[in-house]
Coordinates of C-alpha atoms and ligand atoms in Angstrom, one line a residue:
M359 CA -8.9 3.7 -3.0
C360 CA -10.6 7.1 -2.2
G361 CA -10.1 8.9 1.0
I362 CA -12.8 9.9 3.3
V363 CA -12.8 12.2 6.3
G364 CA -15.6 13.3 8.7
Y365 CA -15.7 15.8 11.6
I366 CA -18.4 16.5 14.3
G367 CA -17.6 18.5 17.3
K368 CA -17.1 22.2 18.5
R369 CA -14.5 23.2 16.1
E370 CA -15.1 24.4 12.4
A371 CA -15.2 21.2 10.5
Y372 CA -14.0 22.6 7.1
P373 CA -10.3 23.3 7.8
I374 CA -10.1 19.8 9.5
I375 CA -11.5 18.0 6.6
I376 CA -9.4 20.0 3.9
K377 CA -6.2 19.1 5.8
G378 CA -7.4 15.5 6.2
L379 CA -8.1 15.1 2.5
K380 CA -4.6 16.4 1.7
R381 CA -3.2 13.8 3.9
L382 CA -5.4 11.3 2.3
E383 CA -4.7 12.3 -1.3
Y384 CA -2.3 9.4 -1.8
R385 CA -5.5 7.2 -1.9
G386 CA -6.8 9.1 -5.0
Y387 CA -6.7 12.6 -6.4
D388 CA -8.9 12.8 -9.4
S389 CA -11.7 14.8 -7.8
A390 CA -12.6 16.0 -4.3
G391 CA -15.6 17.4 -2.4
V392 CA -17.0 18.4 0.9
A393 CA -20.5 18.6 2.5
L394 CA -21.0 20.9 5.4
L395 CA -24.1 21.5 7.5
N396 CA -24.5 25.2 8.0
G397 CA -28.2 26.2 8.0
G398 CA -29.0 23.6 5.2
L399 CA -26.7 21.1 3.5
K400 CA -24.0 22.6 1.4
V401 CA -22.1 20.6 -1.1
F402 CA -19.0 21.6 -3.1
K403 CA -17.3 19.3 -5.5
K404 CA -14.5 19.6 -8.0
K405 CA -12.5 17.7 -10.6
G406 CA -8.8 17.6 -9.7
K407 CA -6.9 17.8 -6.5
V408 CA -8.1 19.1 -3.1
S409 CA -6.3 22.3 -3.5
E410 CA -8.6 22.9 -6.5
L411 CA -11.7 22.2 -4.3
E412 CA -10.6 24.9 -1.9
G413 CA -11.0 27.7 -4.2
S414 CA -14.7 26.8 -4.8
V415 CA -16.0 26.6 -1.4
S416 CA -17.9 29.7 -0.2
A417 CA -16.7 31.4 3.1
D418 CA -20.1 31.3 4.7
A419 CA -20.5 27.6 4.3
T420 CA -17.3 26.9 6.1
K421 CA -18.8 27.9 9.4
S422 CA -20.0 24.4 10.4
N423 CA -19.2 22.1 13.2
L424 CA -20.2 18.9 11.0
G425 CA -19.0 18.0 7.7
I426 CA -17.6 15.1 5.4
G427 CA -15.0 15.2 2.7
H428 CA -13.9 12.8 -0.1
T429 CA -10.9 12.6 -2.4
R430 CA -11.6 10.1 -5.2
W431 CA -10.0 7.5 -7.4
A432 CA -12.5 6.8 -10.0
T433 CA -14.0 3.4 -10.6
H434 CA -17.6 3.9 -11.9
G435 CA -17.8 7.1 -13.9
E436 CA -15.1 9.4 -15.3
P437 CA -13.4 12.0 -13.0
N438 CA -15.6 15.1 -13.2
D439 CA -17.5 17.5 -10.8
I440 CA -20.7 15.6 -11.0
N441 CA -19.2 12.1 -10.3
A442 CA -17.1 13.6 -7.4
H443 CA -18.4 12.7 -3.9
P444 CA -20.3 13.7 -1.6
H445 CA -23.6 12.5 -3.3
V446 CA -26.8 13.8 -2.1
S447 CA -30.3 12.4 -1.9
Q448 CA -33.2 13.3 -4.3
N449 CA -34.6 15.7 -1.6
G450 CA -31.1 17.3 -1.2
K451 CA -31.1 16.7 2.7
L452 CA -28.8 13.7 3.0
A453 CA -25.1 13.5 1.8
I454 CA -22.9 10.5 1.7
I455 CA -19.1 9.8 1.0
H456 CA -18.1 6.3 0.0
N457 CA -14.9 4.3 -0.5
G458 CA -15.4 1.0 -2.0
I459 CA -17.6 -0.6 -4.8
I460 CA -21.3 -1.3 -4.6
E461 CA -21.4 -4.4 -6.8
N462 CA -25.2 -4.6 -7.0
Y463 CA -25.6 -0.8 -7.7
Q464 CA -27.1 -1.3 -11.1
S465 CA -30.0 -3.5 -9.9
L466 CA -30.7 -1.1 -6.9
K467 CA -30.5 1.8 -9.3
T468 CA -33.1 0.3 -11.6
E469 CA -35.5 -0.3 -8.7
L470 CA -35.0 3.2 -7.4
E471 CA -35.5 4.7 -10.9
Q472 CA -38.7 2.9 -11.1
K473 CA -39.8 4.6 -7.9
G474 CA -39.0 7.9 -9.2
H475 CA -35.4 8.6 -8.2
K476 CA -33.4 10.5 -10.5
F477 CA -29.7 10.0 -10.5
K478 CA -27.1 12.7 -11.3
S479 CA -23.9 10.8 -11.4
Q480 CA -22.6 7.6 -13.1
T481 CA -21.2 6.4 -9.8
D482 CA -22.2 3.3 -7.9
S483 CA -22.0 5.3 -4.6
E484 CA -25.0 7.6 -5.3
V485 CA -27.4 4.7 -5.2
V486 CA -26.6 4.2 -1.5
I487 CA -27.9 7.7 -0.5
H488 CA -31.0 7.2 -2.6
L489 CA -31.7 3.9 -1.0
V490 CA -31.4 5.4 2.4
E491 CA -33.9 8.3 1.4
E492 CA -36.2 5.6 0.0
I493 CA -36.1 3.5 3.2
L494 CA -36.7 6.8 5.3
L495 CA -39.7 7.7 3.2
N496 CA -41.3 4.3 3.4
N497 CA -40.6 3.4 7.1
S498 CA -41.0 6.1 9.8
C499 CA -37.5 5.2 11.1
S500 CA -34.3 7.1 12.3
L501 CA -31.5 7.8 9.9
E502 CA -29.4 5.2 11.6
E503 CA -32.0 2.6 11.1
A504 CA -32.4 3.6 7.4
V505 CA -28.6 3.4 6.9
R506 CA -28.6 0.1 8.7
L507 CA -31.4 -1.4 6.5
A508 CA -29.8 -0.1 3.3
L509 CA -26.4 -1.6 4.1
N510 CA -28.2 -5.0 4.5
E511 CA -29.3 -4.6 0.9
I512 CA -25.9 -3.8 -0.5
I513 CA -23.4 -6.2 -2.0
G514 CA -19.7 -5.0 -2.2
A515 CA -17.3 -3.0 -0.2
Y516 CA -17.8 0.1 1.5
A517 CA -16.5 2.7 4.1
I518 CA -19.2 5.5 4.2
C519 CA -20.2 8.6 6.2
V520 CA -23.7 9.9 6.1
I521 CA -25.0 13.3 7.4
S522 CA -28.5 14.8 7.2
E523 CA -29.8 18.4 7.3
D524 CA -32.5 17.2 9.6
D525 CA -30.1 16.3 12.4
K526 CA -27.1 18.5 12.8
S527 CA -25.7 16.6 15.8
Q528 CA -25.3 13.3 14.1
L529 CA -22.8 11.6 11.8
I530 CA -23.2 7.9 10.8
A531 CA -20.3 5.9 9.5
A532 CA -20.0 2.2 8.5
R533 CA -17.6 -0.2 7.0
K534 CA -17.2 -3.5 5.1
G535 CA -14.0 -4.3 3.3
S536 CA -12.8 -0.6 3.2
P537 CA -10.9 0.9 6.0
L538 CA -12.4 3.4 8.6
V539 CA -10.8 4.9 11.8
I540 CA -12.7 7.0 14.3
G541 CA -10.7 9.4 16.4
I542 CA -12.1 10.3 19.8
G543 CA -11.4 13.7 21.1
D544 CA -12.8 15.8 23.9
G545 CA -16.5 16.1 22.9
E546 CA -15.5 15.7 19.1
F547 CA -14.9 12.8 16.8
F548 CA -12.9 12.4 13.6
V549 CA -13.7 9.8 10.9
A550 CA -11.2 8.9 8.3
S551 CA -9.7 6.2 6.0
D552 CA -6.6 6.0 7.9
A553 CA -5.2 7.7 11.0
T554 CA -3.2 10.5 9.4
P555 CA -6.1 13.1 9.4
I556 CA -6.6 12.3 12.9
I557 CA -3.2 12.1 14.7
E558 CA -2.9 15.8 15.0
Y559 CA -6.0 15.9 17.3
T560 CA -6.1 12.8 19.2
N561 CA -4.3 9.6 19.8
N562 CA -7.3 7.5 20.8
V563 CA -8.9 5.7 18.0
V564 CA -11.4 3.0 17.3
Y565 CA -10.8 0.7 14.2
L566 CA -14.3 0.0 13.0
D567 CA -14.6 -3.7 11.9
D568 CA -16.4 -5.0 8.9
Y569 CA -20.4 -4.9 9.2
E570 CA -20.2 -2.3 12.0
I571 CA -22.0 0.9 12.1
A572 CA -20.8 3.9 14.1
I573 CA -23.4 6.5 15.4
I574 CA -22.0 9.6 16.5
R575 CA -24.7 11.7 18.2
D576 CA -24.8 14.4 20.8
G577 CA -21.0 13.9 21.8
E578 CA -21.4 10.2 22.0
L579 CA -20.0 7.2 20.0
I580 CA -22.2 4.1 19.6
V581 CA -21.0 1.1 17.7
K582 CA -23.4 -1.5 16.5
S583 CA -23.4 -4.6 14.3
I584 CA -25.3 -4.3 11.0
E585 CA -27.8 -6.7 12.8
D586 CA -28.4 -3.9 15.3
V587 CA -26.4 -5.4 18.3
I588 CA -24.5 -2.9 20.4
K589 CA -20.9 -3.5 20.5
T590 CA -18.1 -2.3 23.0
P591 CA -15.5 -0.6 20.8
F592 CA -11.9 -1.1 21.7
I593 CA -10.0 2.2 22.0
H594 CA -6.5 2.0 20.5
K595 CA -3.6 4.4 21.3
L596 CA -1.9 5.7 18.2
E597 CA 1.8 5.8 18.4
M598 CA 2.4 7.7 15.2
E599 CA 4.3 10.9 15.3
L600 CA 3.1 13.8 13.2
E601 CA 6.5 14.5 11.6
S602 CA 6.3 10.9 10.1
I603 CA 3.5 12.1 7.8
E604 CA 5.1 15.4 6.7
K605 CA 7.8 15.9 4.1
G606 CA 10.5 17.0 6.7
G607 CA 12.4 19.3 4.2
F608 CA 12.4 16.8 1.3
P609 CA 10.8 17.9 -2.0
H610 CA 8.8 14.8 -2.2
F611 CA 7.5 12.1 0.1
M612 CA 9.2 9.5 -2.1
L613 CA 12.7 10.9 -1.6
K614 CA 12.1 11.4 2.0
E615 CA 11.0 7.7 2.2
I616 CA 14.0 6.5 0.3
Y617 CA 16.4 8.5 2.6
E618 CA 14.5 7.0 5.7
Q619 CA 15.5 3.5 4.7
P620 CA 18.5 3.2 7.2
K621 CA 16.2 4.4 9.9
S622 CA 13.1 2.3 8.9
I623 CA 15.3 -0.9 8.7
R624 CA 16.8 -0.2 12.1
D625 CA 13.4 0.4 13.5
C626 CA 12.4 -3.0 11.9
L627 CA 15.3 -4.9 13.5
R628 CA 15.0 -3.2 16.8
G629 CA 14.4 -5.4 19.8
R630 CA 14.2 -8.4 17.3
L631 CA 17.9 -8.7 16.4
I632 CA 20.9 -8.3 18.7
A633 CA 23.9 -9.6 16.6
T634 CA 26.4 -9.6 19.5
D635 CA 24.1 -12.0 21.5
S636 CA 23.2 -14.1 18.3
H637 CA 19.6 -13.2 19.2
L638 CA 16.8 -13.1 16.6
N639 CA 13.2 -13.2 17.4
L640 CA 9.8 -12.3 15.8
N641 CA 7.1 -12.5 18.6
G642 CA 4.5 -13.4 15.8
M643 CA 6.3 -16.5 14.8
L644 CA 6.7 -17.8 18.2
Q645 CA 3.3 -19.1 18.9
F646 CA 3.1 -20.7 15.4
M647 CA 6.7 -22.1 15.4
N648 CA 5.4 -25.7 15.3
K649 CA 3.3 -24.7 12.4
F650 CA 6.2 -23.1 10.6
T651 CA 8.6 -26.1 11.2
N652 CA 6.0 -28.6 10.0
A653 CA 4.7 -26.6 7.1
E654 CA 5.0 -28.4 3.8
R655 CA 4.5 -25.3 1.9
L656 CA 4.6 -21.5 2.4
I657 CA 2.4 -19.6 0.1
F658 CA 3.1 -15.9 -0.3
V659 CA 0.3 -13.8 -1.5
A660 CA 0.6 -10.1 -2.4
C661 CA 0.2 -7.6 -5.2
G662 CA 2.7 -5.2 -7.0
T663 CA 5.9 -4.3 -5.0
S664 CA 4.8 -6.5 -2.1
W665 CA 4.7 -9.4 -4.6
H666 CA 8.2 -8.7 -5.5
A667 CA 9.1 -8.9 -1.9
G668 CA 7.3 -12.2 -1.8
L669 CA 9.5 -13.4 -4.8
V670 CA 12.6 -12.4 -2.7
A671 CA 11.1 -14.5 0.0
E672 CA 11.0 -17.5 -2.3
Y673 CA 14.7 -17.5 -2.7
L674 CA 15.2 -16.9 1.0
F675 CA 13.1 -19.6 2.4
E676 CA 14.0 -22.3 -0.1
D677 CA 17.7 -21.5 0.2
I678 CA 17.8 -21.0 4.0
A679 CA 14.9 -22.9 5.4
R680 CA 14.6 -25.6 2.7
V681 CA 10.8 -25.4 2.6
N682 CA 8.6 -25.3 -0.6
V683 CA 7.5 -22.0 -1.5
E684 CA 4.9 -20.6 -3.8
V685 CA 4.4 -16.9 -4.6
E686 CA 1.1 -15.8 -5.9
Y687 CA -0.6 -12.8 -7.3
A688 CA -3.4 -12.4 -4.8
S689 CA -5.9 -11.5 -7.5
E690 CA -5.2 -14.8 -9.3
F691 CA -5.0 -17.0 -6.2
R692 CA -8.3 -15.9 -4.9
Y693 CA -10.3 -16.9 -7.9
R694 CA -8.2 -20.0 -8.9
N695 CA -9.7 -22.6 -6.5
P696 CA -6.1 -23.5 -5.4
V697 CA -5.2 -26.5 -3.6
I698 CA -4.7 -25.5 0.1
R699 CA -3.8 -27.9 2.9
E700 CA -4.2 -27.5 6.6
N701 CA -0.4 -27.4 7.1
D702 CA 0.1 -24.7 4.6
I703 CA 1.0 -21.3 5.8
V704 CA -0.2 -18.3 3.9
V705 CA 2.0 -15.2 4.3
A706 CA 0.2 -12.1 3.1
I707 CA 2.5 -9.3 2.4
S708 CA 1.0 -5.8 2.2
Q709 CA 2.3 -2.3 3.0
S710 CA -1.2 -0.8 3.4
G711 CA -2.8 -4.0 4.9
E712 CA -5.9 -3.0 2.9
T713 CA -5.3 -4.3 -0.6
A714 CA -8.7 -5.8 -1.5
D715 CA -7.3 -8.8 -3.5
T716 CA -4.8 -9.7 -0.8
L717 CA -7.5 -9.4 1.9
A718 CA -9.9 -11.6 -0.1
A719 CA -7.2 -14.2 -0.8
I720 CA -6.3 -14.6 2.9
E721 CA -9.9 -15.0 3.8
M722 CA -10.4 -17.7 1.1
A723 CA -7.2 -19.5 2.3
K724 CA -8.5 -19.2 6.0
S725 CA -11.8 -20.7 5.0
K726 CA -9.8 -23.7 3.7
G727 CA -7.9 -24.3 6.9
A728 CA -4.7 -22.4 6.2
T729 CA -2.7 -20.4 8.8
I730 CA -2.4 -16.8 7.9
F731 CA 0.7 -14.8 8.7
G732 CA 0.5 -11.2 7.9
V733 CA 3.5 -9.0 7.0
C734 CA 2.1 -5.4 6.9
N735 CA 3.3 -2.0 7.5
V736 CA 0.0 -0.2 8.7
V737 CA -0.8 -1.1 12.3
G738 CA -4.3 -2.1 12.8
S739 CA -4.9 -2.6 9.2
S740 CA -7.6 -5.0 7.8
I741 CA -4.9 -7.7 6.6
S742 CA -3.2 -7.6 10.0
R743 CA -6.4 -8.0 11.8
A744 CA -7.5 -10.8 9.5
S745 CA -4.2 -12.8 10.1
H746 CA -3.7 -15.5 12.8
A747 CA -0.3 -13.9 13.5
G748 CA 2.1 -11.6 11.9
A749 CA 5.0 -9.2 12.1
Y750 CA 4.9 -5.5 11.3
I751 CA 7.7 -4.1 9.2
H752 CA 7.6 -0.7 11.4
A753 CA 8.6 1.4 8.4
G754 CA 6.5 4.3 9.5
P755 CA 3.8 5.8 7.2
E756 CA 4.6 5.4 3.4
I757 CA 2.8 8.3 1.6
G758 CA 4.6 8.2 -1.8
V759 CA 2.6 6.2 -4.1
A760 CA 5.7 4.4 -5.3
S761 CA 6.6 1.9 -2.5
T762 CA 10.2 2.2 -1.4
K763 CA 10.9 1.8 2.3
A764 CA 8.0 -0.7 2.6
F765 CA 9.8 -2.9 0.2
T766 CA 13.0 -3.0 2.0
G767 CA 11.1 -3.5 5.3
Q768 CA 9.2 -6.4 4.0
V769 CA 12.3 -7.9 2.7
T770 CA 14.0 -7.4 6.2
V771 CA 11.1 -9.1 8.0
L772 CA 11.0 -12.0 5.5
T773 CA 14.7 -12.4 5.8
M774 CA 14.3 -12.5 9.6
M775 CA 11.6 -15.2 9.2
A776 CA 13.6 -17.3 6.9
L777 CA 16.7 -17.2 9.3
I778 CA 14.6 -18.0 12.5
L779 CA 13.1 -21.0 10.6
G780 CA 16.3 -22.1 9.2
L781 CA 18.0 -22.3 12.6
K782 CA 14.9 -23.9 14.1
K783 CA 14.8 -26.6 11.4
G784 CA 18.6 -27.1 11.4
T785 CA 19.0 -26.2 7.8
L786 CA 21.2 -23.3 8.9
T787 CA 24.1 -23.8 11.1
E788 CA 24.5 -21.7 14.2
N789 CA 27.7 -20.3 12.7
R790 CA 26.2 -19.4 9.5
F791 CA 23.2 -18.0 11.4
R792 CA 25.5 -15.8 13.3
E793 CA 27.3 -14.6 10.1
L794 CA 24.0 -13.7 8.5
I795 CA 22.5 -11.8 11.3
F796 CA 25.7 -9.8 11.7
A797 CA 25.5 -9.0 8.0
L798 CA 21.9 -7.9 8.3
D799 CA 22.6 -5.8 11.1
Q800 CA 25.1 -4.0 8.8
I801 CA 22.5 -3.3 6.2
P802 CA 21.3 0.1 7.4
N803 CA 24.9 1.5 7.5
K804 CA 25.5 0.2 4.0
I805 CA 22.2 1.7 2.7
Q806 CA 23.3 5.0 4.3
K807 CA 26.7 4.7 2.4
I808 CA 24.7 4.3 -1.0
L809 CA 22.5 7.4 -0.1
D810 CA 25.6 9.5 0.7
D811 CA 26.8 9.6 -2.9
T812 CA 24.0 9.7 -5.5
S813 CA 26.1 11.4 -8.2
S814 CA 26.4 8.4 -10.5
V815 CA 22.6 7.7 -10.4
K816 CA 21.8 11.3 -11.1
K817 CA 24.1 11.3 -14.1
I818 CA 22.5 8.2 -15.4
A819 CA 19.0 9.5 -14.8
E820 CA 20.0 12.8 -16.8
T821 CA 21.5 10.7 -19.8
F822 CA 18.4 8.5 -20.0
Q823 CA 15.5 10.7 -19.1
F824 CA 14.2 10.7 -22.7
A825 CA 14.5 7.0 -23.2
K826 CA 11.3 5.4 -24.5
N827 CA 12.1 1.8 -23.0
F828 CA 14.2 0.3 -20.3
L829 CA 15.2 -3.4 -19.6
Y830 CA 16.1 -4.4 -16.1
L831 CA 17.9 -7.8 -15.9
G832 CA 19.1 -9.8 -12.7
R833 CA 19.6 -13.4 -11.7
G834 CA 18.9 -15.2 -8.5
Y835 CA 18.1 -12.8 -5.6
N836 CA 18.5 -10.0 -8.0
F837 CA 15.8 -11.1 -10.4
P838 CA 13.0 -9.8 -8.1
V839 CA 14.9 -6.6 -7.8
A840 CA 15.0 -6.3 -11.7
L841 CA 11.1 -6.5 -11.7
E842 CA 10.9 -4.0 -8.8
G843 CA 13.3 -1.6 -10.6
A844 CA 11.2 -1.7 -13.7
L845 CA 7.9 -1.3 -11.9
K846 CA 9.4 1.8 -10.1
L847 CA 10.4 3.4 -13.3
K848 CA 7.1 2.8 -15.1
E849 CA 4.8 3.9 -12.3
I850 CA 6.5 7.4 -11.8
S851 CA 8.0 8.3 -15.1
Y852 CA 5.6 6.5 -17.5
I853 CA 8.6 5.0 -19.4
H854 CA 7.9 1.6 -20.6
A855 CA 10.2 -0.8 -18.6
E856 CA 10.4 -4.6 -18.3
G857 CA 12.2 -6.7 -15.7
Y858 CA 13.5 -10.2 -16.6
P859 CA 15.8 -12.9 -15.3
A860 CA 18.8 -12.0 -17.1
A861 CA 19.1 -15.5 -18.8
E862 CA 15.5 -15.2 -20.3
M863 CA 16.8 -12.3 -22.4
K864 CA 17.7 -14.7 -25.0
H865 CA 14.3 -16.2 -25.3
G866 CA 12.6 -13.0 -26.6
P867 CA 13.5 -9.6 -25.2
I868 CA 17.0 -9.6 -26.8
A869 CA 15.2 -8.6 -30.1
L870 CA 14.5 -5.3 -28.5
I871 CA 18.0 -4.4 -28.0
D872 CA 19.6 -1.7 -30.1
E873 CA 21.7 1.4 -29.5
D874 CA 18.8 3.2 -27.9
M875 CA 18.1 0.6 -25.3
P876 CA 19.3 1.1 -21.7
V877 CA 19.7 -2.3 -20.0
V878 CA 20.0 -2.2 -16.3
F879 CA 22.0 -5.0 -15.0
I880 CA 21.6 -5.9 -11.3
A881 CA 25.2 -7.5 -11.1
P882 CA 26.7 -7.5 -7.6
K883 CA 29.4 -10.1 -7.1
D884 CA 27.7 -13.3 -6.1
S885 CA 27.3 -16.8 -7.4
T886 CA 25.7 -15.8 -10.6
Y887 CA 28.4 -13.2 -11.4
E888 CA 30.2 -15.2 -14.2
K889 CA 26.8 -16.0 -15.9
I890 CA 25.7 -12.4 -15.7
I891 CA 28.9 -11.2 -17.3
S892 CA 27.9 -13.4 -20.4
N893 CA 24.6 -11.7 -20.5
I894 CA 26.3 -8.3 -20.4
Q895 CA 28.4 -9.2 -23.4
E896 CA 25.2 -10.4 -25.2
V897 CA 23.7 -6.9 -24.8
K898 CA 27.0 -5.2 -25.7
A899 CA 27.2 -7.2 -28.9
R900 CA 23.9 -5.8 -29.9
K901 CA 25.0 -2.2 -29.0
G902 CA 22.7 -1.9 -26.0
K903 CA 23.6 0.7 -23.3
V904 CA 24.6 -1.1 -20.3
I905 CA 24.0 0.2 -16.8
A906 CA 25.3 -2.0 -14.1
I907 CA 24.9 -2.2 -10.4
V908 CA 28.0 -3.6 -9.1
T909 CA 29.8 -4.4 -6.0
E910 CA 32.3 -1.9 -4.8
G911 CA 35.9 -2.4 -6.0
E912 CA 34.6 -5.0 -8.7
K913 CA 36.6 -4.5 -12.0
D914 CA 35.3 -6.7 -14.7
I915 CA 31.6 -5.5 -15.0
F916 CA 32.8 -2.0 -14.2
N917 CA 35.1 -2.0 -17.1
M918 CA 32.6 -3.5 -19.6
S919 CA 29.6 -1.3 -18.7
D920 CA 28.7 2.1 -20.0
Y921 CA 27.6 3.3 -16.6
V922 CA 28.0 1.9 -13.1
V923 CA 26.6 2.4 -9.7
E924 CA 28.7 0.8 -6.9
I925 CA 27.1 -0.7 -3.8
P926 CA 28.7 -2.2 -0.7
A927 CA 29.3 -5.9 -0.6
T928 CA 27.1 -8.1 1.5
E929 CA 25.9 -11.6 1.8
E930 CA 24.1 -12.7 -1.4
C931 CA 20.8 -13.3 0.3
L932 CA 20.8 -9.7 1.6
Q933 CA 21.7 -8.1 -1.8
P934 CA 18.1 -7.0 -2.6
L935 CA 18.2 -4.8 0.4
L936 CA 21.1 -2.8 -1.1
S937 CA 20.6 -3.4 -4.8
S938 CA 17.0 -2.0 -4.9
I939 CA 18.3 1.5 -3.5
P940 CA 19.9 2.8 -6.6
L941 CA 17.0 1.6 -8.6
Q942 CA 14.6 3.5 -6.4
L943 CA 16.8 6.6 -6.9
L944 CA 17.0 6.1 -10.6
S945 CA 13.4 6.0 -11.1
Y946 CA 12.9 9.1 -8.7
Y947 CA 15.5 11.3 -10.7
V948 CA 14.4 10.2 -14.2
A949 CA 10.8 11.1 -13.1
I950 CA 11.8 14.5 -11.7
N951 CA 13.9 15.4 -14.9
R952 CA 10.7 14.5 -17.0
G953 CA 8.6 16.8 -14.7
C954 CA 6.3 14.0 -13.4
N955 CA 4.4 14.1 -10.1
V956 CA 6.3 11.4 -8.4
D957 CA 4.2 11.4 -5.3
Q958 CA 0.9 11.4 -7.2
P959 CA 1.5 9.5 -10.4
R960 CA -1.3 9.5 -12.9
N961 CA -3.9 6.8 -12.6
L962 CA -2.5 5.2 -9.5
A963 CA -3.5 5.3 -5.9
K964 CA -1.6 4.1 -2.8
S965 CA -4.1 1.7 -1.5
V966 CA -5.9 -0.5 -3.9
T967 CA -9.0 -1.3 -1.9
V968 CA -11.1 -2.3 -4.9
E969 CA -10.3 -5.5 -6.9
Ligands
M6R2434 O1 -0.4 -2.0 0.1 P1 0.1 -3.0 -0.6 O2 1.5 -3.4 -0.3 O3 -0.9 -4.3 -0.5 O4 0.0 -2.6 -2.1 C1 0.3 -3.5 -3.3 C2 0.6 -2.7 -4.4 O5 -0.6 -2.0 -4.8 C3 1.6 -1.6 -4.4 O6 2.9 -2.4 -3.9 C4 1.9 -0.9 -5.7 O7 2.4 -1.8 -6.7 C5 2.8 0.1 -5.6 N1 2.4 1.2 -6.2 C6 4.3 -0.2 -6.1 O8 5.1 0.9 -5.9

């Protein structure tokens, strides 16, 4: 959480930083700030969005070629002007921005207070700049050395940038556990939490690794380890297009990303699936094929929506590849001392590739000998780099906080993996394999069909916009979709929603049903069809309002439901790729009708880089 941006070069830093912070607002948006070097150090901080900060920055301060900026998602200390970053040292000469959590900040703070340091904020971050200052005071060393020594005392996660009034040609950055990318321009450098603030200026980037410090001085970049050993940075070429991080005519990123799904899934399948040749391949799986075929168990670890994709994977891999599957919340798995064997494969699913719990879970599993396979969206992200192998979902940047195209991208990759493994293990016949890859190839067109007529979803959203609760029910492959539908609704519209396996309703949630309760049944025609009809009857008998997602042309559920949304028919194992789309749209339109900020819902951030 939190977005950080820094610039050093020939241009004015301020507009670059502000634009960059707006691109990073998805990471947190409860306060923002900048520090600029113009004459002396000038710091401006404001509670609220970056746009509110803009009004408070004095014009003369903006004439600076060196600056750092921060957009915050509060952990320690409430969102207010004082707790906003940058934080400055006691003498007012040093400034820091920080993304992460300093776990031992309290003990460091107490020690520094005993030495006379006075703290202004309640944050953990402020302690770092006081520590750097204290080291500078006591050792006649360079700023770079002081930062390095300070980081050696810190426990926790950080991506930081530090600047000093005493050296206007220097910016120092470092990371451990929180992402940091450095853009290399012509005599200029950009530092950011991800590549989106950089892409407009340069394609050449260095992803800083954990325990690395970047010293950018006099037009030169030096990367060192925290032990002071010089490293040779690898320069990556960014392939991201600028349009992919803009709204492209849509009112919100979320809606744009929902509508991008036919394309994002085609991009995900491109070069991997050629239905007419019965060809399906994931390069990342190739070198580990023996591990996959011999694996006794696949353990999927993830959080939030990515965890729901993991639940879909449980059905896919058990059904198609006949392998034992466990699906774990990364935050529980990492602390549970789980039994992990060497022939277990741990599949980490993460859009951002930066989720702290998922990253820690795979590090723990790796240390116990498991093979790690990453399914990520963000290229070069921490989880993708910490994995032994993996497959990107190629969905393009997902900026809306509510995950949409990343979910369908994850499910697409997981489906391909299950099909490849099923064929290899012989649990799937060649004929069935061919049928399924033909069906998978058709998914983008079928999603397009759903998106071409959203009138029924809009009507339902209008009808139920004032509902206080929603229940989402599904069976089999559509149970994870029920969970995902409920999560989408609660995170952007703030309506309480629960997802359940439809048959579980009788064991408790049925008590909630009355004439005010909308119940969304994800009920396309599949092997659970007859059973779900009974569940619908149970809701109707208690006067609940039935909203059903049904297969086109289906009559029974259509006739017994109060509202229906039709989706095209597909193979049962591919249904989540279609049935999730109307639920994304439903949450979007309900939230819009309620006047909610769908791209930046309250209390949430896109990347959860703290545990
Ligand atoms: O980047 P990740 O996929 O690891 O993120 C996991 C969750 O934080 C994320 O899916 C979150 O639940 C979304 N807001 C859901 O829309």
